[in-house]
Short mmCIF file of C-alpha atoms and ligand atoms in Angstrom, two decimals:
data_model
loop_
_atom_site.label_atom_id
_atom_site.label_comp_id
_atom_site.label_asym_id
_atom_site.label_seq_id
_atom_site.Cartn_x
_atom_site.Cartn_y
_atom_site.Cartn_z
CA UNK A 113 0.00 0.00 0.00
CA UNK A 114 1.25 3.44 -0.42
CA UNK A 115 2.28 5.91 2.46
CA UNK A 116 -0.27 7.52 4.24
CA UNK A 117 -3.11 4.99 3.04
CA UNK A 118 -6.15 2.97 4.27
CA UNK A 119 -7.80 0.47 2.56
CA UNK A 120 -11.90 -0.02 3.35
CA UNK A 121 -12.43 -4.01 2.26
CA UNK A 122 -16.27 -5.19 2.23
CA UNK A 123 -17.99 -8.57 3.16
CA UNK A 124 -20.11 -10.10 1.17
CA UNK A 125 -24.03 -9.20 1.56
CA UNK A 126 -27.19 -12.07 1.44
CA UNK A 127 -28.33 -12.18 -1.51
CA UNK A 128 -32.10 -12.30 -2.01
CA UNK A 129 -33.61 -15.29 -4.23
CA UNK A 130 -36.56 -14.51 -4.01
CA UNK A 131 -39.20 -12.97 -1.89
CA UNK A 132 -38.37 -13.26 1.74
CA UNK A 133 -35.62 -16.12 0.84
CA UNK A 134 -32.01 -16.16 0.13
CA UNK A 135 -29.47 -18.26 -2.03
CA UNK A 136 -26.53 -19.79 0.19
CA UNK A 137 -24.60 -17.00 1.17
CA UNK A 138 -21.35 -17.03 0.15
CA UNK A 139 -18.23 -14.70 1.47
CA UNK A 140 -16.64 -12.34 -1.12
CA UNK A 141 -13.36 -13.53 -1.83
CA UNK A 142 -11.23 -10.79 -1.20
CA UNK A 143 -12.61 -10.11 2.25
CA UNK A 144 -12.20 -13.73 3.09
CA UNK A 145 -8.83 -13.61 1.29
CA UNK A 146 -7.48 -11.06 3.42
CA UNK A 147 -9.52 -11.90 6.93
CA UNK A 148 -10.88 -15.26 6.81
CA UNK A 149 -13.99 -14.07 8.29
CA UNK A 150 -17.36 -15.71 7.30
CA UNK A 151 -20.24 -13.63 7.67
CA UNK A 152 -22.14 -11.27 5.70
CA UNK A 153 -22.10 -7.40 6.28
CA UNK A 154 -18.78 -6.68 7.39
CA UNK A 155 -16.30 -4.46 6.49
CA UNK A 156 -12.08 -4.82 7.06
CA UNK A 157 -10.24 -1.89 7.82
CA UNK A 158 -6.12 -1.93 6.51
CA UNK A 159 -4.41 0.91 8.27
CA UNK A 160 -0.46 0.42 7.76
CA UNK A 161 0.27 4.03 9.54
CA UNK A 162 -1.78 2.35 12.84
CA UNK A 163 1.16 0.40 14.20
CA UNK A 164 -0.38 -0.98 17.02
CA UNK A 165 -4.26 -1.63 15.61
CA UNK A 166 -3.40 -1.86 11.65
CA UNK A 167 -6.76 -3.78 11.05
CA UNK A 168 -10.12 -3.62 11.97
CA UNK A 169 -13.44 -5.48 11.90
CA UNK A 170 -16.83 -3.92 11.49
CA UNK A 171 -19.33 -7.00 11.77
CA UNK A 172 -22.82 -7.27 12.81
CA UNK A 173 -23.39 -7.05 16.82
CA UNK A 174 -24.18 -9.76 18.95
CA UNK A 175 -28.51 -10.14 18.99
CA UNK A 176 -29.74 -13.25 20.83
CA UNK A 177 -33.22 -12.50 18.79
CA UNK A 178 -32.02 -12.63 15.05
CA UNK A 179 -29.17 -15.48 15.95
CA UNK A 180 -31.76 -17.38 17.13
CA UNK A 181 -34.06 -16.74 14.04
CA UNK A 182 -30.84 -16.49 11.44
CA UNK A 183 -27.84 -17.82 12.92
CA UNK A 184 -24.70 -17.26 15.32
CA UNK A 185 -22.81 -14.31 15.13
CA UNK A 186 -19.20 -14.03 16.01
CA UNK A 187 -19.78 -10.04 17.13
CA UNK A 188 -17.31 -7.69 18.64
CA UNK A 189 -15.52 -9.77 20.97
CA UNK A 190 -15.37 -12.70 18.27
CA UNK A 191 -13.85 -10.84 15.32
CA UNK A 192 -10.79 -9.92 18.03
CA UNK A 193 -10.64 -13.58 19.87
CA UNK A 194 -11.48 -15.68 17.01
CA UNK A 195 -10.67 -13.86 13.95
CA UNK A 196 -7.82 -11.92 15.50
CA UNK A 197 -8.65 -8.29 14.52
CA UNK A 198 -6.70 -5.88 16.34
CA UNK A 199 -9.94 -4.01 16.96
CA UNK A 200 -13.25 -4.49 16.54
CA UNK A 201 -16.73 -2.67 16.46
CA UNK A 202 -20.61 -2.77 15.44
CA UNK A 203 -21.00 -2.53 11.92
CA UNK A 204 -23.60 -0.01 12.62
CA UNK A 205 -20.45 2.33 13.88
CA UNK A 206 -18.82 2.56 10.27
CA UNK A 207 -20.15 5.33 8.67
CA UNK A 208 -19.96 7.67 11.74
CA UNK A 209 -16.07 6.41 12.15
CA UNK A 210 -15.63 7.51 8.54
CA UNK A 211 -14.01 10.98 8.93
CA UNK A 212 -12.21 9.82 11.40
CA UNK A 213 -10.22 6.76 9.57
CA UNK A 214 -10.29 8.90 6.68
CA UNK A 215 -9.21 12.35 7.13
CA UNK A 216 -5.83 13.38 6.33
CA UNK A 217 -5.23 10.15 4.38
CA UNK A 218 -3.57 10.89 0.83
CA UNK A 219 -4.78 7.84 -0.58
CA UNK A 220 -8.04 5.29 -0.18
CA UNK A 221 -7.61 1.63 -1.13
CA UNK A 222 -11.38 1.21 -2.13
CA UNK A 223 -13.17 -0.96 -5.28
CA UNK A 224 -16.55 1.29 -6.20
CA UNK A 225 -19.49 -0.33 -8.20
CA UNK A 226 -19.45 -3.38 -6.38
CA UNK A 227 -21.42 -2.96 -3.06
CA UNK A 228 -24.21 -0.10 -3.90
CA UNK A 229 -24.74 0.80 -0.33
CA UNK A 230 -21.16 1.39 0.72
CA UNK A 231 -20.47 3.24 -2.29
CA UNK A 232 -23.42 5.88 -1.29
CA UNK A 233 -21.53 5.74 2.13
CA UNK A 234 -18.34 6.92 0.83
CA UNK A 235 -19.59 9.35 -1.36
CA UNK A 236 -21.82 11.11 0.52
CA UNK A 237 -18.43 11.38 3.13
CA UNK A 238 -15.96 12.50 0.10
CA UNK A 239 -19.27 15.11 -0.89
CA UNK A 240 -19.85 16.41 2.26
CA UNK A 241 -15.95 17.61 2.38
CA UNK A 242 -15.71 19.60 -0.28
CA UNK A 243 -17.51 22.17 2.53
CA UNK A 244 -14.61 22.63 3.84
CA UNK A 245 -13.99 23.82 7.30
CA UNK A 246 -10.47 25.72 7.71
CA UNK A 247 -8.99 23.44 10.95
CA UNK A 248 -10.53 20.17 9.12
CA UNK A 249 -7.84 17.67 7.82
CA UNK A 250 -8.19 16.89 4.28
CA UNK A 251 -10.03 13.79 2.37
CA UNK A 252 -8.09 11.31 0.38
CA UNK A 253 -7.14 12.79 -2.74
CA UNK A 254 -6.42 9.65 -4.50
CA UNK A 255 -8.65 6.78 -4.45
CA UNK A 256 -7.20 3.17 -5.79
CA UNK A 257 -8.87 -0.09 -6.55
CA UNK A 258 -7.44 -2.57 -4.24
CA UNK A 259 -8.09 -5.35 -6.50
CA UNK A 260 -4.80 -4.19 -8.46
CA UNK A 261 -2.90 -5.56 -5.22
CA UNK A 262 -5.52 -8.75 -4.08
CA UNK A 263 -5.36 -9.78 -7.47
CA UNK A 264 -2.03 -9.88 -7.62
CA UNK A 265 -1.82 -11.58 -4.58
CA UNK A 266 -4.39 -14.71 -5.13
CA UNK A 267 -2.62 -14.31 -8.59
CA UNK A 268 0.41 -16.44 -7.18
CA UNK A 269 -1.05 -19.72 -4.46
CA UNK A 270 0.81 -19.67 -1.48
CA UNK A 271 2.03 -23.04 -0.16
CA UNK A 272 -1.24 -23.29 1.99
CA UNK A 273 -3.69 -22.60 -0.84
CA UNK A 274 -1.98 -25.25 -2.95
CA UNK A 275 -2.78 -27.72 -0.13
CA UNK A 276 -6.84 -26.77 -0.18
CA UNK A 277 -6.85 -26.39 -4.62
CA UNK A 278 -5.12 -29.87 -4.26
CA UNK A 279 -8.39 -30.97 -1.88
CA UNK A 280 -11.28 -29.30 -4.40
CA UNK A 281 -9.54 -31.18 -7.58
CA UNK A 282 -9.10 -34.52 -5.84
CA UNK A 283 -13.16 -34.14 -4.53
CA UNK A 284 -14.06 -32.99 -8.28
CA UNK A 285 -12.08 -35.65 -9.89
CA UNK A 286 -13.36 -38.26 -7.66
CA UNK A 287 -17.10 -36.55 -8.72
CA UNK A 288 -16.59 -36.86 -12.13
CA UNK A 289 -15.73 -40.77 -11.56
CA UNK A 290 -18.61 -41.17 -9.30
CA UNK A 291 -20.61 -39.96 -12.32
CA UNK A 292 -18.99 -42.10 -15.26
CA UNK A 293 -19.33 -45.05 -13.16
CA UNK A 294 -23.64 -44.40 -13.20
CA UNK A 295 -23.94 -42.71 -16.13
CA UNK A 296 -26.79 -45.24 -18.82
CA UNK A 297 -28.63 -44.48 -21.33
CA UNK A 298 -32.51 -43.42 -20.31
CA UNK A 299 -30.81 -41.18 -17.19
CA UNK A 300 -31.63 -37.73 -17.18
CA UNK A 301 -29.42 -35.01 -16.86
CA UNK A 302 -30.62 -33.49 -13.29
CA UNK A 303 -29.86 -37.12 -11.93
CA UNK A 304 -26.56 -37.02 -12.84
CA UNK A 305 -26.27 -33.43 -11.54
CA UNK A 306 -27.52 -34.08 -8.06
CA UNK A 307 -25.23 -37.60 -7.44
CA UNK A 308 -22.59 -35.33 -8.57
CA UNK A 309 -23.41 -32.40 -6.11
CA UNK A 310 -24.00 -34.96 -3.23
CA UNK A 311 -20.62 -37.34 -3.94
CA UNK A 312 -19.15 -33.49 -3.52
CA UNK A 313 -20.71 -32.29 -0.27
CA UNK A 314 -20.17 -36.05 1.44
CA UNK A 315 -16.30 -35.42 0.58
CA UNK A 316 -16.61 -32.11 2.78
CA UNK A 317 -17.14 -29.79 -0.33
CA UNK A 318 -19.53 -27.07 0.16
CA UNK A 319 -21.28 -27.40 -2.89
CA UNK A 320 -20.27 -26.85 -6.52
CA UNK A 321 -17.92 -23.85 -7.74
CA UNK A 322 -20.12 -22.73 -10.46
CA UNK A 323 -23.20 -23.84 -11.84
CA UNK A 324 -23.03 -27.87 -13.09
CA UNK A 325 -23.08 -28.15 -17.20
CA UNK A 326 -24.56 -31.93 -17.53
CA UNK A 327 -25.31 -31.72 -21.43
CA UNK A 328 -25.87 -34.99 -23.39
CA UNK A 329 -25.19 -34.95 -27.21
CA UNK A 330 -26.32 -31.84 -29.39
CA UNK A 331 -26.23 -29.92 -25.56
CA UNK A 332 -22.52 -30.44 -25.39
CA UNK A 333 -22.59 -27.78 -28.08
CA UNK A 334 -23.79 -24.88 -26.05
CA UNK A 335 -20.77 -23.32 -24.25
CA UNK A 336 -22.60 -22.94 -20.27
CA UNK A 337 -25.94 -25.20 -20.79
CA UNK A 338 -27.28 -25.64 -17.26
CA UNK A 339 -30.22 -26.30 -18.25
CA UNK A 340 -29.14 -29.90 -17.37
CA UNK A 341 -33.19 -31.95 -17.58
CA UNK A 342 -32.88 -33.69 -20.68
CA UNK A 343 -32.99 -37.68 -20.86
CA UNK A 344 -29.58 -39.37 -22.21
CA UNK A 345 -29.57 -41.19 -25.17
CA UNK A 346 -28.25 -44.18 -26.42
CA UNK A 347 -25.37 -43.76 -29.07
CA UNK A 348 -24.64 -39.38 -27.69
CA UNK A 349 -21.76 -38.29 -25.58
CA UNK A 350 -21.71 -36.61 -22.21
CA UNK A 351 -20.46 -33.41 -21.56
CA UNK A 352 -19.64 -32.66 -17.70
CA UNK A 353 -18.32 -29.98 -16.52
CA UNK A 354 -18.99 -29.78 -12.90
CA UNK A 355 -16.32 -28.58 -9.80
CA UNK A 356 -16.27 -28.81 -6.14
CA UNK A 357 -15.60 -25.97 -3.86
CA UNK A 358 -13.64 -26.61 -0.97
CA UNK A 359 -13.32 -24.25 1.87
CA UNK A 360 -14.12 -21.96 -0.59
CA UNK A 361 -11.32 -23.05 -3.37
CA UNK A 362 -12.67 -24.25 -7.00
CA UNK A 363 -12.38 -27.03 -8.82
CA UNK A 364 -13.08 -27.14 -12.69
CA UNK A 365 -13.08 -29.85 -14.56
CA UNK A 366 -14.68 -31.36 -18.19
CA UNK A 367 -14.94 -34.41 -19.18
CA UNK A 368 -16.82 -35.87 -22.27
CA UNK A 369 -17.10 -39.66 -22.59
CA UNK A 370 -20.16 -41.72 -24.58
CA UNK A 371 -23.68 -42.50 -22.66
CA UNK A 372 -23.39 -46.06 -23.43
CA UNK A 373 -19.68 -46.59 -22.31
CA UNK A 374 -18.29 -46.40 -26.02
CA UNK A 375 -16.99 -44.23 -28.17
CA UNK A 376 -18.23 -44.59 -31.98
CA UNK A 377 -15.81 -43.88 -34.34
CA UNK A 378 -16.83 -40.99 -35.43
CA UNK A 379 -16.82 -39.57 -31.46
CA UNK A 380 -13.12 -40.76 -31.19
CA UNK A 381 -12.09 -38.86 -34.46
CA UNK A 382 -13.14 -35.35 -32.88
CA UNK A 383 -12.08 -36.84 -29.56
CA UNK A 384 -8.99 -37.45 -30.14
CA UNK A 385 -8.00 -33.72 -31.51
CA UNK A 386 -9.44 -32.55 -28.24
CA UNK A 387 -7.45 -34.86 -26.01
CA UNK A 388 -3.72 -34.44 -28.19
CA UNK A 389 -4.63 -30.00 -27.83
CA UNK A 390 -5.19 -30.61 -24.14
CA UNK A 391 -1.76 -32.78 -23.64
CA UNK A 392 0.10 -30.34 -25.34
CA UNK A 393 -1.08 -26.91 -24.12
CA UNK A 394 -0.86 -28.78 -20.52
CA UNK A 395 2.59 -29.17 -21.08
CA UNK A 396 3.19 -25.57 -22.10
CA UNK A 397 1.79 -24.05 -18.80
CA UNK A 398 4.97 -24.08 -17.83
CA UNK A 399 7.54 -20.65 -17.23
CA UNK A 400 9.05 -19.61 -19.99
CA UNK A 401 6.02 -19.47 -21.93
CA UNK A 402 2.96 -17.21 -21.68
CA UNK A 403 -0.62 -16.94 -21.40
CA UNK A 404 -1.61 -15.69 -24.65
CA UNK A 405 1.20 -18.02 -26.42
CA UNK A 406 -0.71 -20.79 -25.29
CA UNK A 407 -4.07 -19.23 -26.55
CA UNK A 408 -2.43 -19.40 -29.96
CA UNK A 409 -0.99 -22.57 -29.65
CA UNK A 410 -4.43 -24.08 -28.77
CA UNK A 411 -5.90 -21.96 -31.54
CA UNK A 412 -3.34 -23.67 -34.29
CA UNK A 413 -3.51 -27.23 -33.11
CA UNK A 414 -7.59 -27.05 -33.23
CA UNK A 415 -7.38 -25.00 -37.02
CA UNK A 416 -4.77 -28.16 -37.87
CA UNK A 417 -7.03 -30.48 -36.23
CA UNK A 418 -10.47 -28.86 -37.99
CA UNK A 419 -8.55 -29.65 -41.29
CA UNK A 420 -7.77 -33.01 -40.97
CA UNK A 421 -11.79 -33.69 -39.45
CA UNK A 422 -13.05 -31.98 -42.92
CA UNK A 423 -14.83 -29.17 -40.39
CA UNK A 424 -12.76 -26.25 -41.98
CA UNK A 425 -10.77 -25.94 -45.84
CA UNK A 426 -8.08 -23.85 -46.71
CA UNK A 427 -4.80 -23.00 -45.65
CA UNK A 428 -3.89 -23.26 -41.63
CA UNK A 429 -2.67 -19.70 -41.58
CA UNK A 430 -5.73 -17.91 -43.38
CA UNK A 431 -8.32 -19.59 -41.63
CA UNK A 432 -6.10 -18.30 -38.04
CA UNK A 433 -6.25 -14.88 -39.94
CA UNK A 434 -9.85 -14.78 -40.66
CA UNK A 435 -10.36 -16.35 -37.09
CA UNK A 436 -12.59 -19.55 -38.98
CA UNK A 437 -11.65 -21.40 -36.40
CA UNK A 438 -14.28 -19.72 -33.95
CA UNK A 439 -17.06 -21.34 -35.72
CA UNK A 440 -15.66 -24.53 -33.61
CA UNK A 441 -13.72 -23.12 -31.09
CA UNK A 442 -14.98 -19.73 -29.33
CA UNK A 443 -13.83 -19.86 -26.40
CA UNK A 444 -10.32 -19.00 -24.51
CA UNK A 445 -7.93 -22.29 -23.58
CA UNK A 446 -7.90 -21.53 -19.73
CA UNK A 447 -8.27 -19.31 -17.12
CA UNK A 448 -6.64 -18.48 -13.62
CA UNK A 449 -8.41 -20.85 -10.97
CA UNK A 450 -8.34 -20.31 -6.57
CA UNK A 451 -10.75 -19.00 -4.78
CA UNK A 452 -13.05 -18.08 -7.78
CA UNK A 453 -13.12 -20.16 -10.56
CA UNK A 454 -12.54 -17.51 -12.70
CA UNK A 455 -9.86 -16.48 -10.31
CA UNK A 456 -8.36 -13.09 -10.17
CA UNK A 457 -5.28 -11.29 -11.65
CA UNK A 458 -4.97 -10.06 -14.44
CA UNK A 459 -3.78 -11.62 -17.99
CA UNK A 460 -2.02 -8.96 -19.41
CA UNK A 461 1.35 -7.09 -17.84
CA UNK A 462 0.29 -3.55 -18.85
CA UNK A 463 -2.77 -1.42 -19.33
CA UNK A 464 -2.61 -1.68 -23.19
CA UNK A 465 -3.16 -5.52 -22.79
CA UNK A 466 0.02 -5.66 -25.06
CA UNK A 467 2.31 -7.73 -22.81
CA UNK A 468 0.72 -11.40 -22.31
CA UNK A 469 1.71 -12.55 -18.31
CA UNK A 470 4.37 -15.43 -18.43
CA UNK A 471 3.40 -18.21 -16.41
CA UNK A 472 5.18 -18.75 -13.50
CA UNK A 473 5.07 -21.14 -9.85
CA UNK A 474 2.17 -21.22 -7.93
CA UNK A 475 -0.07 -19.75 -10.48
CA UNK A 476 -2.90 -21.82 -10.75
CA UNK A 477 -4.77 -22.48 -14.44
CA UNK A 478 -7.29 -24.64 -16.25
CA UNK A 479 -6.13 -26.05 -19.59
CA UNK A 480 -9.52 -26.74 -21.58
CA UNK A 481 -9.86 -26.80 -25.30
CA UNK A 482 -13.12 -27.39 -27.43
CA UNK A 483 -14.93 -28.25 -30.47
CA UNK A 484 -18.64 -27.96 -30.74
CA UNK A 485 -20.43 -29.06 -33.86
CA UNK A 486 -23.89 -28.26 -33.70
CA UNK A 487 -26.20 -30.66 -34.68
CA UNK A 488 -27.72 -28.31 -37.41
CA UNK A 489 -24.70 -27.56 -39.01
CA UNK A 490 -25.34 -28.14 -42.53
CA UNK A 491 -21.38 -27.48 -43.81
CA UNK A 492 -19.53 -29.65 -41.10
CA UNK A 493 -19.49 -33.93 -42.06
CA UNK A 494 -23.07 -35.76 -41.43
CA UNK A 495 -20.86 -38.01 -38.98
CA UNK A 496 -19.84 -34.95 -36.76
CA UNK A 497 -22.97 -33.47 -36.91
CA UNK A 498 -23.92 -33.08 -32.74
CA UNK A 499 -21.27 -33.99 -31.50
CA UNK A 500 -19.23 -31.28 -28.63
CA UNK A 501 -16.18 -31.94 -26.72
CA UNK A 502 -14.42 -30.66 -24.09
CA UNK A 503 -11.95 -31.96 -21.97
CA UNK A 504 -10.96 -29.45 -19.00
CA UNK A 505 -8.04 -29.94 -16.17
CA UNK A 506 -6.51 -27.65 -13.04
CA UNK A 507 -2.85 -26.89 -13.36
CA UNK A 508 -0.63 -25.42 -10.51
CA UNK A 509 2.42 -24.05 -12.31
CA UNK A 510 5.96 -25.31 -10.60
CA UNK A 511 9.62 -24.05 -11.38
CA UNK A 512 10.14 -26.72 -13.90
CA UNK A 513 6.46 -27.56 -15.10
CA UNK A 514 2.98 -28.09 -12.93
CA UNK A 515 1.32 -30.22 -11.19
CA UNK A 516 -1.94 -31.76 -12.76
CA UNK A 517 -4.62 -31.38 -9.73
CA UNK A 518 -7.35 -33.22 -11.56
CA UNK A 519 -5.75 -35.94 -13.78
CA UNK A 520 -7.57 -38.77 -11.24
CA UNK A 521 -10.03 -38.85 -13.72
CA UNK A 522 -9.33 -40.71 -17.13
CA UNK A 523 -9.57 -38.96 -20.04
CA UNK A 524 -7.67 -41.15 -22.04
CA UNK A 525 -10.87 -42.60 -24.10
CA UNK A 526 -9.88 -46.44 -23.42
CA UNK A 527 -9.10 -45.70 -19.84
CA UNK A 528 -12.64 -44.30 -19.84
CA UNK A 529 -14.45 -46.97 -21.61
CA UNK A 530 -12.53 -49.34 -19.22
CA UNK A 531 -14.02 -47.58 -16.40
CA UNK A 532 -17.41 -47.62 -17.68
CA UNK A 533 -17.47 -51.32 -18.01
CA UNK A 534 -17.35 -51.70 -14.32
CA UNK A 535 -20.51 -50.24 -14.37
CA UNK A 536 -23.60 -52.09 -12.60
CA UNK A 537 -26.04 -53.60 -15.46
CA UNK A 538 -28.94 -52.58 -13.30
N1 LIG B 53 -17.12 -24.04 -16.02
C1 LIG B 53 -16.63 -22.79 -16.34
C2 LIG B 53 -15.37 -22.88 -17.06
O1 LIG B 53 -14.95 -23.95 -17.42
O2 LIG B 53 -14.70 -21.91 -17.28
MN1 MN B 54 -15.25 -25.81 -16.58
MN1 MN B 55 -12.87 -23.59 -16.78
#
């Protein structure tokens, strides 16, 4: 942080769902990056200057009546004992306490447009001082988002966050087997969704890290179908990609495999492009190489691969030109993975997104390339027709290399159809 600063860090509010209910609440990951802290309507105060009290709590009050109707609260005395702030106080205090944590700071670590209500807070302080008195101290004259220094931070794992990442891709992997081991023909796709979602939470998951996409045959071809209630069918692939979050760390993985337990021919031919992309951009995500390289990398082996399949004619290099190969592939190889799934930090080194980041340890990434023929595609082969395939695993870069968090679960396609033949005939 820079001299003279304070940074004001929100929690997380409920979220309604609808009338007088809410969805699950979950903490924003920031605030639990930097306090651990798990309940809604707080806010962290980072004071570097305040040697002896450099952070704060703000957290809802102890109220027998609404933690017996909504839950326990940690309160004052919990956010010091439990939580270890150096100080704590009522949420209810904050706005009052404004001028004084703010005045005569030069600079305000503070991310507007994401909580409405805080935002009105800190404007209507930063307003109200431009009536200026002559013995007040100033306002901050500089206001930063602090998600230029947290995302930097949950950029790069630490030891510790390696250890719970390793946790959520051994509990997703062991999902996706769970699922490949029930998976028949006549299932529908909300059954496989909810043994996957309870195989998670048994492990000690909290739930899943984004919505499930269970989409048998032509529904493989939409990108983030979640739809997830049609019946499977005989003869069509599978496409899962479902995570587990664990202690609030994601999981992500794909895999496509046939409803029946094999592959047609047909299915292997697109499979098989998938599979050799994923190998080799996993084997990239190394240092020494970069984000964006491996982008392009993915992008030529898929153009290659379209080529050989008959999806795409021409010459490798026009069709990358012309970007042809989106009508296939649309979507980016991978993405930063931790505490979201689309994790923080940014992919680019400077503001004119000219400078892709180089990959390097303890950075955490998916590797997941694509092809999605859609079933009324009139131009690709009548054999390909319907068919979409992902295949989608968690990386943790090392000095050398990275570890593969999710490779528990085949994706070779005869490891698969091995697996599926342990299935019970019932
Ligand atoms: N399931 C979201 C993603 O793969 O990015
Ligand atoms: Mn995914
Ligand atoms: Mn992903």
């Amino acid at each position: 942080m820079e001299e003279n600063s304070i940074a004001i860090i929100p929690a997380a509010h409920e979220v309604t769902r609808s009338y007088d209910t809410e969805f699950k609440f979950r903490q924003d990951s920031d605030f639990w990056y930097l306090t651990g802290f798990p309940e809604p309507d707080a806010v962290a105060v980072i004071d570097p200057q305040n040697k002896k009290a450099p952070y704060t709590l703000y957290v809802r009050p102890r109220d027998p009546m609404m933690e017996t109707w909504f839950g326990r609260r940690a309160g004052v005395e919990g956010a010091v004992k439990k939580y270890k702030a150096d100080k704590a106080f009522s949420i209810e205090k904050f706005e009052n306490d404004m001028p004084k944590l703010l005045h005569g700071r030069d600079v305000l670590y503070y991310r507007f447009a994401s909580d409405n209500a805080l935002d009105q807070q800190i404007l209507k302080y930063l307003s109200g001082q431009r009536v200026r008195r002559i013995k007040t101290p100033y306002p901050p004259h500089t206001i930063i988002d602090p998600t230029i220094i947290t995302g930097e931070m949950r950029l790069h794992k630490t030891a510790d966050e390696v250890e719970l990442m390793k946790i959520a891709g051994q509990i997703s992997a062991e999902a996706h087997i769970h699922a490949m081991k029930k998976v028949k023909p006549g299932m529908n796709e909300a059954q496989v969704e909810s043994l996957m979602e309870a195989f998670m939470r048994d492990k000690g998951a909290s739930g899943v890290s984004y919505n499930s996409i269970i989409g048998g045959g032509d529904n493989a071809t939409i990108l983030h179908y979640v739809e997830n209630n049609a019946v499977l069918k005989d003869g069509d692939l599978l496409l899962i990609d479902a995570g587990a979050e664990y202690q609030l760390y994601a999981g992500d993985i794909t895999r496509t495999f046939p409803v029946n337990g094999k592959f047609t021919q047909a299915q292997r031919e697109v499979y098989d492009v998938v599979l050799d992309v994923l190998l080799k951009c996993t084997e990239y995500t190394r240092p020494g190489n970069t984000v964006m390289g491996r982008q392009n990398l993915s992008i030529e082996l898929l153009t290659e691969g379209m080529l050989k399949l008959g999806l795409l004619k021409g010459k490798a290099e026009d069709l990358i030109k012309k970007k042809a190969y989106m009508k296939y592939y649309m979507h980016g190889v991978g993405h930063y993975i931790g505490l979201d799934v689309h994790d923080a930090g940014r992919y680019f080194t400077d503001q004119g997104s000219k400078n892709s980041r180089p990959f390097a340890p303890g950075m955490a990434l998916t590797v997941e390339p694509g092809l999605y023929i859609p079933a009324n595609d009139k131009s690709a082969p009548a054999k390909y027709r319907g068919i979409g395939i992902r295949i989608e695993d968690d990386v943790i870069v090392t000095e050398n290399g990275n570890i593969n968090l999710t490779d528990k679960v085949p994706k070779d396609p005869e490891e698969i159809e091995a697996l599926m033949q342990k299935r019970s005939r019932k």
